[in-house]
């Protein structure tokens, strides 16, 4: 991991994401970029200095954003990290993804800005789209305080599709953190069977990773996937939830769009999504 992007709106949870980004960058000895996207009432880039005076509130907001970015940059530099900050105007998802692609980021870390933790509240509607379209793993930080290095990572899948490449990303982080990986499969009414039968896809999947040591296999029989995930977390600790996405269709077959977004919306734990190309 050489380069981490942290899009931020300076909310409490985005600041927690920034702290996580700094800790991850330090662990991996990575460069870190802080990126703030700001909407202005006019085309600010092409506005001359004299006309800027007509918008004193916008000038003040820009000054505040630059100061906040500078403070984040100083925090990273105090940890010995190479850091860059970026303030862009009147863009959206395309700006963030273009920026990430241009600088070849390996990871995106951001936070939910609303008290409800809804995906649609993250930096406007952009993070929901980033989760679906980013080619690199995305961690969304929620209301719960982040524990890092991660000690318990839950990887949720039905293990019927090939999620090996995504799992390699999880293994990489787990090894770096010394974390235990908990593989979780939820049997629903459509594929209800015994726990032992439910373990078979996990056992077959793990044959591809014979050197994996710190892991557990978990199967829940529940009427709905999201219910199974929620019940799992009632009785088990975790620092991070990891799931897979397809760019066009959203989350893998285990999850309908609403289930995946429900988990990401309502879980207070950080959620990592990993894009898989079909």
mmCIF file of N, CA, C and O in Angstrom, residues 17-114:
data_model
loop_
_atom_site.group_PDB
_atom_site.id
_atom_site.type_symbol
_atom_site.label_atom_id
_atom_site.label_comp_id
_atom_site.label_asym_id
_atom_site.label_seq_id
_atom_site.Cartn_x
_atom_site.Cartn_y
_atom_site.Cartn_z
ATOM 1 N N UNK A 17 -12.038 9.135 10.329
ATOM 2 C CA UNK A 17 -11.489 8.473 9.146
ATOM 3 C C UNK A 17 -10.090 8.993 8.837
ATOM 4 O O UNK A 17 -9.199 8.234 8.436
ATOM 5 N N UNK A 18 -9.899 10.293 9.016
ATOM 6 C CA UNK A 18 -8.574 10.876 8.790
ATOM 7 C C UNK A 18 -7.554 10.285 9.753
ATOM 8 O O UNK A 18 -6.412 9.971 9.372
ATOM 9 N N UNK A 19 -7.952 10.120 11.020
ATOM 10 C CA UNK A 19 -7.062 9.515 12.008
ATOM 11 C C UNK A 19 -6.714 8.087 11.603
ATOM 12 O O UNK A 19 -5.557 7.658 11.719
ATOM 13 N N UNK A 20 -7.729 7.340 11.134
ATOM 14 C CA UNK A 20 -7.478 5.972 10.685
ATOM 15 C C UNK A 20 -6.545 5.975 9.481
ATOM 16 O O UNK A 20 -5.615 5.169 9.401
ATOM 17 N N UNK A 21 -6.792 6.890 8.533
ATOM 18 C CA UNK A 21 -5.931 6.976 7.359
ATOM 19 C C UNK A 21 -4.488 7.235 7.743
ATOM 20 O O UNK A 21 -3.561 6.631 7.179
ATOM 21 N N UNK A 22 -4.263 8.119 8.715
ATOM 22 C CA UNK A 22 -2.908 8.418 9.175
ATOM 23 C C UNK A 22 -2.266 7.179 9.807
ATOM 24 O O UNK A 22 -1.103 6.851 9.541
ATOM 25 N N UNK A 23 -3.031 6.465 10.633
ATOM 26 C CA UNK A 23 -2.493 5.262 11.272
ATOM 27 C C UNK A 23 -2.172 4.181 10.241
ATOM 28 O O UNK A 23 -1.145 3.494 10.340
ATOM 29 N N UNK A 24 -3.052 4.020 9.241
ATOM 30 C CA UNK A 24 -2.786 3.034 8.188
ATOM 31 C C UNK A 24 -1.563 3.436 7.378
ATOM 32 O O UNK A 24 -0.719 2.595 7.043
ATOM 33 N N UNK A 25 -1.461 4.721 7.044
ATOM 34 C CA UNK A 25 -0.313 5.191 6.270
ATOM 35 C C UNK A 25 0.989 4.978 7.035
ATOM 36 O O UNK A 25 2.016 4.611 6.458
ATOM 37 N N UNK A 26 0.922 5.191 8.352
ATOM 38 C CA UNK A 26 2.121 4.987 9.171
ATOM 39 C C UNK A 26 2.504 3.515 9.214
ATOM 40 O O UNK A 26 3.688 3.161 9.111
ATOM 41 N N UNK A 27 1.508 2.636 9.361
ATOM 42 C CA UNK A 27 1.778 1.200 9.415
ATOM 43 C C UNK A 27 2.381 0.701 8.107
ATOM 44 O O UNK A 27 3.289 -0.134 8.094
ATOM 45 N N UNK A 28 1.861 1.229 6.981
ATOM 46 C CA UNK A 28 2.314 0.790 5.669
ATOM 47 C C UNK A 28 3.425 1.675 5.094
ATOM 48 O O UNK A 28 3.907 1.412 3.993
ATOM 49 N N UNK A 29 3.791 2.745 5.813
ATOM 50 C CA UNK A 29 4.763 3.718 5.308
ATOM 51 C C UNK A 29 4.293 4.272 3.957
ATOM 52 O O UNK A 29 5.043 4.328 2.975
ATOM 53 N N UNK A 30 3.030 4.705 3.915
ATOM 54 C CA UNK A 30 2.397 5.176 2.690
ATOM 55 C C UNK A 30 2.332 6.695 2.670
ATOM 56 O O UNK A 30 2.356 7.360 3.708
ATOM 57 N N UNK A 31 2.185 7.239 1.471
ATOM 58 C CA UNK A 31 1.834 8.645 1.317
ATOM 59 C C UNK A 31 0.330 8.778 1.562
ATOM 60 O O UNK A 31 -0.434 7.841 1.302
ATOM 61 N N UNK A 32 -0.113 9.935 2.068
ATOM 62 C CA UNK A 32 -1.541 10.144 2.323
ATOM 63 C C UNK A 32 -1.986 11.461 1.715
ATOM 64 O O UNK A 32 -1.268 12.462 1.767
ATOM 65 N N UNK A 33 -3.170 11.438 1.096
ATOM 66 C CA UNK A 33 -3.758 12.634 0.501
ATOM 67 C C UNK A 33 -5.086 12.938 1.186
ATOM 68 O O UNK A 33 -5.935 12.050 1.318
ATOM 69 N N UNK A 34 -5.275 14.181 1.606
ATOM 70 C CA UNK A 34 -6.560 14.644 2.120
ATOM 71 C C UNK A 34 -7.218 15.500 1.042
ATOM 72 O O UNK A 34 -6.601 16.411 0.487
ATOM 73 N N UNK A 35 -8.497 15.207 0.768
ATOM 74 C CA UNK A 35 -9.192 15.803 -0.376
ATOM 75 C C UNK A 35 -10.534 16.367 0.087
ATOM 76 O O UNK A 35 -11.340 15.644 0.672
ATOM 77 N N UNK A 36 -10.757 17.655 -0.160
ATOM 78 C CA UNK A 36 -12.040 18.272 0.186
ATOM 79 C C UNK A 36 -12.678 18.851 -1.073
ATOM 80 O O UNK A 36 -12.042 19.570 -1.835
ATOM 81 N N UNK A 37 -13.950 18.510 -1.255
ATOM 82 C CA UNK A 37 -14.713 18.966 -2.409
ATOM 83 C C UNK A 37 -15.720 20.001 -1.934
ATOM 84 O O UNK A 37 -16.502 19.739 -1.023
ATOM 85 N N UNK A 38 -15.715 21.178 -2.564
ATOM 86 C CA UNK A 38 -16.537 22.288 -2.088
ATOM 87 C C UNK A 38 -17.407 22.823 -3.212
ATOM 88 O O UNK A 38 -16.935 23.061 -4.331
ATOM 89 N N UNK A 39 -18.687 23.005 -2.914
ATOM 90 C CA UNK A 39 -19.603 23.611 -3.878
ATOM 91 C C UNK A 39 -19.642 25.121 -3.671
ATOM 92 O O UNK A 39 -19.737 25.595 -2.540
ATOM 93 N N UNK A 40 -19.576 25.877 -4.758
ATOM 94 C CA UNK A 40 -19.597 27.340 -4.692
ATOM 95 C C UNK A 40 -20.748 27.877 -5.535
ATOM 96 O O UNK A 40 -21.213 27.195 -6.459
ATOM 97 N N UNK A 41 -21.226 29.082 -5.234
ATOM 98 C CA UNK A 41 -22.386 29.623 -5.955
ATOM 99 C C UNK A 41 -22.097 30.017 -7.400
ATOM 100 O O UNK A 41 -23.018 30.221 -8.180
ATOM 101 N N UNK A 42 -20.812 30.139 -7.751
ATOM 102 C CA UNK A 42 -20.412 30.494 -9.124
ATOM 103 C C UNK A 42 -19.198 29.654 -9.498
ATOM 104 O O UNK A 42 -18.659 28.909 -8.675
ATOM 105 N N UNK A 43 -18.771 29.788 -10.750
ATOM 106 C CA UNK A 43 -17.583 29.082 -11.230
ATOM 107 C C UNK A 43 -16.347 29.722 -10.593
ATOM 108 O O UNK A 43 -15.760 30.657 -11.137
ATOM 109 N N UNK A 44 -15.952 29.196 -9.447
ATOM 110 C CA UNK A 44 -14.927 29.858 -8.633
ATOM 111 C C UNK A 44 -13.553 29.831 -9.297
ATOM 112 O O UNK A 44 -12.761 30.775 -9.168
ATOM 113 N N UNK A 45 -13.263 28.774 -10.014
ATOM 114 C CA UNK A 45 -11.945 28.640 -10.636
ATOM 115 C C UNK A 45 -11.684 29.785 -11.620
ATOM 116 O O UNK A 45 -10.579 30.321 -11.705
ATOM 117 N N UNK A 46 -12.716 30.177 -12.365
ATOM 118 C CA UNK A 46 -12.555 31.197 -13.396
ATOM 119 C C UNK A 46 -12.991 32.587 -12.946
ATOM 120 O O UNK A 46 -13.079 33.513 -13.752
ATOM 121 N N UNK A 47 -13.270 32.737 -11.650
ATOM 122 C CA UNK A 47 -13.700 34.029 -11.126
ATOM 123 C C UNK A 47 -12.473 34.872 -10.772
ATOM 124 O O UNK A 47 -11.559 34.392 -10.106
ATOM 125 N N UNK A 48 -12.439 36.117 -11.228
ATOM 126 C CA UNK A 48 -11.275 36.947 -10.914
ATOM 127 C C UNK A 48 -11.341 37.419 -9.462
ATOM 128 O O UNK A 48 -12.393 37.397 -8.816
ATOM 129 N N UNK A 49 -10.188 37.854 -8.947
ATOM 130 C CA UNK A 49 -10.050 38.195 -7.535
ATOM 131 C C UNK A 49 -11.003 39.308 -7.111
ATOM 132 O O UNK A 49 -11.530 39.308 -5.996
ATOM 133 N N UNK A 50 -11.226 40.266 -7.992
ATOM 134 C CA UNK A 50 -12.090 41.388 -7.651
ATOM 135 C C UNK A 50 -13.523 40.916 -7.426
ATOM 136 O O UNK A 50 -14.200 41.347 -6.488
ATOM 137 N N UNK A 51 -13.994 40.002 -8.283
ATOM 138 C CA UNK A 51 -15.368 39.517 -8.168
ATOM 139 C C UNK A 51 -15.550 38.564 -6.980
ATOM 140 O O UNK A 51 -16.665 38.381 -6.509
ATOM 141 N N UNK A 52 -14.461 37.964 -6.518
ATOM 142 C CA UNK A 52 -14.549 37.092 -5.345
ATOM 143 C C UNK A 52 -15.096 37.845 -4.138
ATOM 144 O O UNK A 52 -15.757 37.263 -3.272
ATOM 145 N N UNK A 53 -14.819 39.163 -4.092
ATOM 146 C CA UNK A 53 -15.260 39.976 -2.959
ATOM 147 C C UNK A 53 -16.776 40.057 -2.852
ATOM 148 O O UNK A 53 -17.310 40.407 -1.793
ATOM 149 N N UNK A 54 -17.470 39.726 -3.924
ATOM 150 C CA UNK A 54 -18.934 39.740 -3.901
ATOM 151 C C UNK A 54 -19.499 38.563 -3.104
ATOM 152 O O UNK A 54 -20.703 38.509 -2.843
ATOM 153 N N UNK A 55 -18.643 37.612 -2.784
ATOM 154 C CA UNK A 55 -19.088 36.395 -2.106
ATOM 155 C C UNK A 55 -18.272 36.205 -0.825
ATOM 156 O O UNK A 55 -17.498 35.238 -0.700
ATOM 157 N N UNK A 56 -18.455 37.106 0.145
ATOM 158 C CA UNK A 56 -17.635 37.031 1.364
ATOM 159 C C UNK A 56 -17.816 35.734 2.149
ATOM 160 O O UNK A 56 -16.866 35.225 2.748
ATOM 161 N N UNK A 57 -19.046 35.186 2.151
ATOM 162 C CA UNK A 57 -19.281 33.944 2.888
ATOM 163 C C UNK A 57 -18.505 32.788 2.254
ATOM 164 O O UNK A 57 -17.918 31.963 2.960
ATOM 165 N N UNK A 58 -18.498 32.740 0.922
ATOM 166 C CA UNK A 58 -17.751 31.690 0.226
ATOM 167 C C UNK A 58 -16.256 31.832 0.477
ATOM 168 O O UNK A 58 -15.558 30.836 0.716
ATOM 169 N N UNK A 59 -15.765 33.064 0.447
ATOM 170 C CA UNK A 59 -14.344 33.306 0.730
ATOM 171 C C UNK A 59 -13.992 32.803 2.128
ATOM 172 O O UNK A 59 -12.949 32.164 2.336
ATOM 173 N N UNK A 60 -14.882 33.066 3.078
ATOM 174 C CA UNK A 60 -14.653 32.603 4.444
ATOM 175 C C UNK A 60 -14.649 31.079 4.526
ATOM 176 O O UNK A 60 -13.811 30.475 5.204
ATOM 177 N N UNK A 61 -15.587 30.446 3.832
ATOM 178 C CA UNK A 61 -15.662 28.982 3.836
ATOM 179 C C UNK A 61 -14.415 28.365 3.207
ATOM 180 O O UNK A 61 -13.903 27.351 3.684
ATOM 181 N N UNK A 62 -13.935 28.977 2.142
ATOM 182 C CA UNK A 62 -12.724 28.474 1.493
ATOM 183 C C UNK A 62 -11.528 28.599 2.440
ATOM 184 O O UNK A 62 -10.713 27.681 2.574
ATOM 185 N N UNK A 63 -11.440 29.729 3.122
ATOM 186 C CA UNK A 63 -10.352 29.913 4.079
ATOM 187 C C UNK A 63 -10.403 28.890 5.195
ATOM 188 O O UNK A 63 -9.366 28.347 5.613
ATOM 189 N N UNK A 64 -11.616 28.618 5.687
ATOM 190 C CA UNK A 64 -11.785 27.628 6.753
ATOM 191 C C UNK A 64 -11.391 26.239 6.272
ATOM 192 O O UNK A 64 -10.724 25.480 6.995
ATOM 193 N N UNK A 65 -11.800 25.876 5.035
ATOM 194 C CA UNK A 65 -11.465 24.560 4.479
ATOM 195 C C UNK A 65 -9.958 24.407 4.313
ATOM 196 O O UNK A 65 -9.381 23.349 4.620
ATOM 197 N N UNK A 66 -9.311 25.449 3.847
ATOM 198 C CA UNK A 66 -7.859 25.385 3.676
ATOM 199 C C UNK A 66 -7.158 25.224 5.022
ATOM 200 O O UNK A 66 -6.169 24.484 5.140
ATOM 201 N N UNK A 67 -7.680 25.910 6.039
ATOM 202 C CA UNK A 67 -7.093 25.783 7.374
ATOM 203 C C UNK A 67 -7.277 24.365 7.917
ATOM 204 O O UNK A 67 -6.356 23.798 8.525
ATOM 205 N N UNK A 68 -8.463 23.795 7.710
ATOM 206 C CA UNK A 68 -8.723 22.429 8.180
ATOM 207 C C UNK A 68 -7.837 21.424 7.456
ATOM 208 O O UNK A 68 -7.317 20.482 8.069
ATOM 209 N N UNK A 69 -7.674 21.611 6.148
ATOM 210 C CA UNK A 69 -6.787 20.725 5.389
ATOM 211 C C UNK A 69 -5.345 20.859 5.868
ATOM 212 O O UNK A 69 -4.624 19.867 5.996
ATOM 213 N N UNK A 70 -4.951 22.079 6.136
ATOM 214 C CA UNK A 70 -3.585 22.309 6.609
ATOM 215 C C UNK A 70 -3.353 21.612 7.941
ATOM 216 O O UNK A 70 -2.288 21.024 8.183
ATOM 217 N N UNK A 71 -4.354 21.649 8.821
ATOM 218 C CA UNK A 71 -4.232 20.985 10.121
ATOM 219 C C UNK A 71 -4.104 19.467 9.960
ATOM 220 O O UNK A 71 -3.299 18.827 10.643
ATOM 221 N N UNK A 72 -4.888 18.895 9.049
ATOM 222 C CA UNK A 72 -4.767 17.460 8.786
ATOM 223 C C UNK A 72 -3.386 17.123 8.232
ATOM 224 O O UNK A 72 -2.779 16.114 8.607
ATOM 225 N N UNK A 73 -2.915 17.965 7.335
ATOM 226 C CA UNK A 73 -1.587 17.742 6.778
ATOM 227 C C UNK A 73 -0.502 17.790 7.838
ATOM 228 O O UNK A 73 0.430 16.970 7.840
ATOM 229 N N UNK A 74 -0.626 18.731 8.773
ATOM 230 C CA UNK A 74 0.362 18.837 9.847
ATOM 231 C C UNK A 74 0.329 17.611 10.754
ATOM 232 O O UNK A 74 1.373 17.138 11.217
ATOM 233 N N UNK A 75 -0.889 17.086 11.010
ATOM 234 C CA UNK A 75 -1.000 15.873 11.825
ATOM 235 C C UNK A 75 -0.242 14.717 11.177
ATOM 236 O O UNK A 75 0.468 13.965 11.848
ATOM 237 N N UNK A 76 -0.418 14.572 9.865
ATOM 238 C CA UNK A 76 0.269 13.497 9.144
ATOM 239 C C UNK A 76 1.775 13.705 9.151
ATOM 240 O O UNK A 76 2.550 12.762 9.367
ATOM 241 N N UNK A 77 2.195 14.939 8.940
ATOM 242 C CA UNK A 77 3.628 15.221 8.897
ATOM 243 C C UNK A 77 4.282 15.006 10.254
ATOM 244 O O UNK A 77 5.441 14.590 10.336
ATOM 245 N N UNK A 78 3.532 15.286 11.335
ATOM 246 C CA UNK A 78 4.083 15.046 12.669
ATOM 247 C C UNK A 78 4.325 13.556 12.920
ATOM 248 O O UNK A 78 5.113 13.187 13.794
ATOM 249 N N UNK A 79 3.628 12.708 12.149
ATOM 250 C CA UNK A 79 3.843 11.260 12.246
ATOM 251 C C UNK A 79 4.921 10.790 11.269
ATOM 252 O O UNK A 79 5.126 9.591 11.085
ATOM 253 N N UNK A 80 5.571 11.740 10.631
ATOM 254 C CA UNK A 80 6.649 11.401 9.701
ATOM 255 C C UNK A 80 6.181 10.972 8.325
ATOM 256 O O UNK A 80 6.947 10.362 7.570
ATOM 257 N N UNK A 81 4.946 11.310 7.978
ATOM 258 C CA UNK A 81 4.379 10.867 6.715
ATOM 259 C C UNK A 81 4.532 11.922 5.619
ATOM 260 O O UNK A 81 4.519 13.125 5.894
ATOM 261 N N UNK A 82 4.620 11.451 4.403
ATOM 262 C CA UNK A 82 4.543 12.335 3.246
ATOM 263 C C UNK A 82 3.066 12.583 2.962
ATOM 264 O O UNK A 82 2.282 11.641 2.831
ATOM 265 N N UNK A 83 2.673 13.852 2.899
ATOM 266 C CA UNK A 83 1.252 14.191 2.817
ATOM 267 C C UNK A 83 1.025 15.300 1.797
ATOM 268 O O UNK A 83 1.849 16.207 1.640
ATOM 269 N N UNK A 84 -0.118 15.238 1.109
ATOM 270 C CA UNK A 84 -0.548 16.306 0.215
ATOM 271 C C UNK A 84 -2.021 16.592 0.489
ATOM 272 O O UNK A 84 -2.785 15.685 0.852
ATOM 273 N N UNK A 85 -2.420 17.859 0.342
ATOM 274 C CA UNK A 85 -3.822 18.234 0.534
ATOM 275 C C UNK A 85 -4.361 18.854 -0.743
ATOM 276 O O UNK A 85 -3.625 19.515 -1.491
ATOM 277 N N UNK A 86 -5.667 18.654 -0.981
ATOM 278 C CA UNK A 86 -6.295 19.112 -2.210
ATOM 279 C C UNK A 86 -7.660 19.708 -1.898
ATOM 280 O O UNK A 86 -8.470 19.105 -1.186
ATOM 281 N N UNK A 87 -7.913 20.897 -2.432
ATOM 282 C CA UNK A 87 -9.213 21.549 -2.334
ATOM 283 C C UNK A 87 -9.718 21.774 -3.750
ATOM 284 O O UNK A 87 -9.081 22.471 -4.541
ATOM 285 N N UNK A 88 -10.859 21.160 -4.086
ATOM 286 C CA UNK A 88 -11.433 21.317 -5.421
ATOM 287 C C UNK A 88 -12.851 21.860 -5.303
ATOM 288 O O UNK A 88 -13.520 21.686 -4.287
ATOM 289 N N UNK A 89 -13.300 22.513 -6.389
ATOM 290 C CA UNK A 89 -14.580 23.210 -6.379
ATOM 291 C C UNK A 89 -15.562 22.608 -7.377
ATOM 292 O O UNK A 89 -15.182 22.224 -8.492
ATOM 293 N N UNK A 90 -16.825 22.553 -6.953
ATOM 294 C CA UNK A 90 -17.950 22.283 -7.850
ATOM 295 C C UNK A 90 -17.809 21.007 -8.653
ATOM 296 O O UNK A 90 -18.177 20.943 -9.815
ATOM 297 N N UNK A 91 -17.264 19.992 -8.045
ATOM 298 C CA UNK A 91 -17.183 18.706 -8.712
ATOM 299 C C UNK A 91 -18.038 17.692 -7.987
ATOM 300 O O UNK A 91 -18.804 18.020 -7.091
ATOM 301 N N UNK A 92 -17.881 16.476 -8.345
ATOM 302 C CA UNK A 92 -18.639 15.415 -7.698
ATOM 303 C C UNK A 92 -17.828 14.142 -7.701
ATOM 304 O O UNK A 92 -16.601 14.161 -7.581
ATOM 305 N N UNK A 93 -18.530 13.039 -7.866
ATOM 306 C CA UNK A 93 -17.897 11.733 -7.859
ATOM 307 C C UNK A 93 -16.757 11.653 -8.859
ATOM 308 O O UNK A 93 -15.692 11.120 -8.575
ATOM 309 N N UNK A 94 -16.970 12.210 -10.062
ATOM 310 C CA UNK A 94 -15.958 12.114 -11.115
ATOM 311 C C UNK A 94 -14.646 12.738 -10.658
ATOM 312 O O UNK A 94 -13.566 12.212 -10.940
ATOM 313 N N UNK A 95 -14.733 13.862 -9.922
ATOM 314 C CA UNK A 95 -13.514 14.511 -9.439
ATOM 315 C C UNK A 95 -12.737 13.602 -8.499
ATOM 316 O O UNK A 95 -11.519 13.482 -8.589
ATOM 317 N N UNK A 96 -13.464 12.971 -7.576
ATOM 318 C CA UNK A 96 -12.815 12.130 -6.571
ATOM 319 C C UNK A 96 -12.186 10.905 -7.230
ATOM 320 O O UNK A 96 -11.028 10.569 -6.967
ATOM 321 N N UNK A 97 -12.928 10.243 -8.101
ATOM 322 C CA UNK A 97 -12.400 9.046 -8.759
ATOM 323 C C UNK A 97 -11.273 9.392 -9.722
ATOM 324 O O UNK A 97 -10.296 8.647 -9.846
ATOM 325 N N UNK A 98 -11.401 10.524 -10.413
ATOM 326 C CA UNK A 98 -10.333 10.966 -11.318
ATOM 327 C C UNK A 98 -9.070 11.257 -10.524
ATOM 328 O O UNK A 98 -7.960 10.889 -10.932
ATOM 329 N N UNK A 99 -9.243 11.929 -9.399
ATOM 330 C CA UNK A 99 -8.102 12.227 -8.530
ATOM 331 C C UNK A 99 -7.442 10.930 -8.059
ATOM 332 O O UNK A 99 -6.213 10.785 -8.112
ATOM 333 N N UNK A 100 -8.260 9.990 -7.613
ATOM 334 C CA UNK A 100 -7.730 8.725 -7.120
ATOM 335 C C UNK A 100 -6.995 7.964 -8.213
ATOM 336 O O UNK A 100 -5.920 7.409 -7.989
ATOM 337 N N UNK A 101 -7.580 7.953 -9.412
ATOM 338 C CA UNK A 101 -6.935 7.258 -10.527
ATOM 339 C C UNK A 101 -5.635 7.915 -10.932
ATOM 340 O O UNK A 101 -4.637 7.241 -11.233
ATOM 341 N N UNK A 102 -5.625 9.244 -10.943
ATOM 342 C CA UNK A 102 -4.430 9.980 -11.366
ATOM 343 C C UNK A 102 -3.255 9.712 -10.433
ATOM 344 O O UNK A 102 -2.106 9.572 -10.876
ATOM 345 N N UNK A 103 -3.531 9.641 -9.138
ATOM 346 C CA UNK A 103 -2.464 9.442 -8.161
ATOM 347 C C UNK A 103 -2.268 7.974 -7.778
ATOM 348 O O UNK A 103 -1.462 7.668 -6.910
ATOM 349 N N UNK A 104 -3.033 7.087 -8.413
ATOM 350 C CA UNK A 104 -2.884 5.642 -8.202
ATOM 351 C C UNK A 104 -2.993 5.268 -6.722
ATOM 352 O O UNK A 104 -2.150 4.569 -6.159
ATOM 353 N N UNK A 105 -4.067 5.743 -6.090
ATOM 354 C CA UNK A 105 -4.279 5.384 -4.692
ATOM 355 C C UNK A 105 -4.567 3.891 -4.564
ATOM 356 O O UNK A 105 -5.232 3.296 -5.412
ATOM 357 N N UNK A 106 -4.077 3.313 -3.495
ATOM 358 C CA UNK A 106 -4.317 1.897 -3.203
ATOM 359 C C UNK A 106 -5.518 1.702 -2.299
ATOM 360 O O UNK A 106 -6.020 0.584 -2.165
ATOM 361 N N UNK A 107 -5.958 2.790 -1.663
ATOM 362 C CA UNK A 107 -7.018 2.674 -0.656
ATOM 363 C C UNK A 107 -7.710 4.023 -0.515
ATOM 364 O O UNK A 107 -7.081 5.073 -0.661
ATOM 365 N N UNK A 108 -9.014 3.986 -0.237
ATOM 366 C CA UNK A 108 -9.776 5.194 0.070
ATOM 367 C C UNK A 108 -10.391 5.008 1.455
ATOM 368 O O UNK A 108 -11.008 3.975 1.730
ATOM 369 N N UNK A 109 -10.211 5.995 2.315
ATOM 370 C CA UNK A 109 -10.783 5.957 3.666
ATOM 371 C C UNK A 109 -11.597 7.226 3.864
ATOM 372 O O UNK A 109 -11.085 8.333 3.680
ATOM 373 N N UNK A 110 -12.867 7.085 4.215
ATOM 374 C CA UNK A 110 -13.701 8.258 4.455
ATOM 375 C C UNK A 110 -14.689 7.965 5.573
ATOM 376 O O UNK A 110 -14.706 6.864 6.111
ATOM 377 N N UNK A 111 -15.498 8.956 5.944
ATOM 378 C CA UNK A 111 -16.387 8.780 7.085
ATOM 379 C C UNK A 111 -17.793 9.242 6.809
ATOM 380 O O UNK A 111 -18.045 10.039 5.905
ATOM 381 N N UNK A 112 -18.738 8.732 7.588
ATOM 382 C CA UNK A 112 -20.110 9.181 7.479
ATOM 383 C C UNK A 112 -20.264 10.451 8.286
ATOM 384 O O UNK A 112 -19.767 10.567 9.399
ATOM 385 N N UNK A 113 -20.926 11.434 7.699
ATOM 386 C CA UNK A 113 -21.019 12.740 8.351
ATOM 387 C C UNK A 113 -22.291 12.906 9.166
ATOM 388 O O UNK A 113 -22.385 13.812 9.983
ATOM 389 N N UNK A 114 -23.292 12.046 8.948
ATOM 390 C CA UNK A 114 -24.552 12.201 9.664
ATOM 391 C C UNK A 114 -24.590 11.399 10.940
ATOM 392 O O UNK A 114 -23.913 10.389 11.071
#
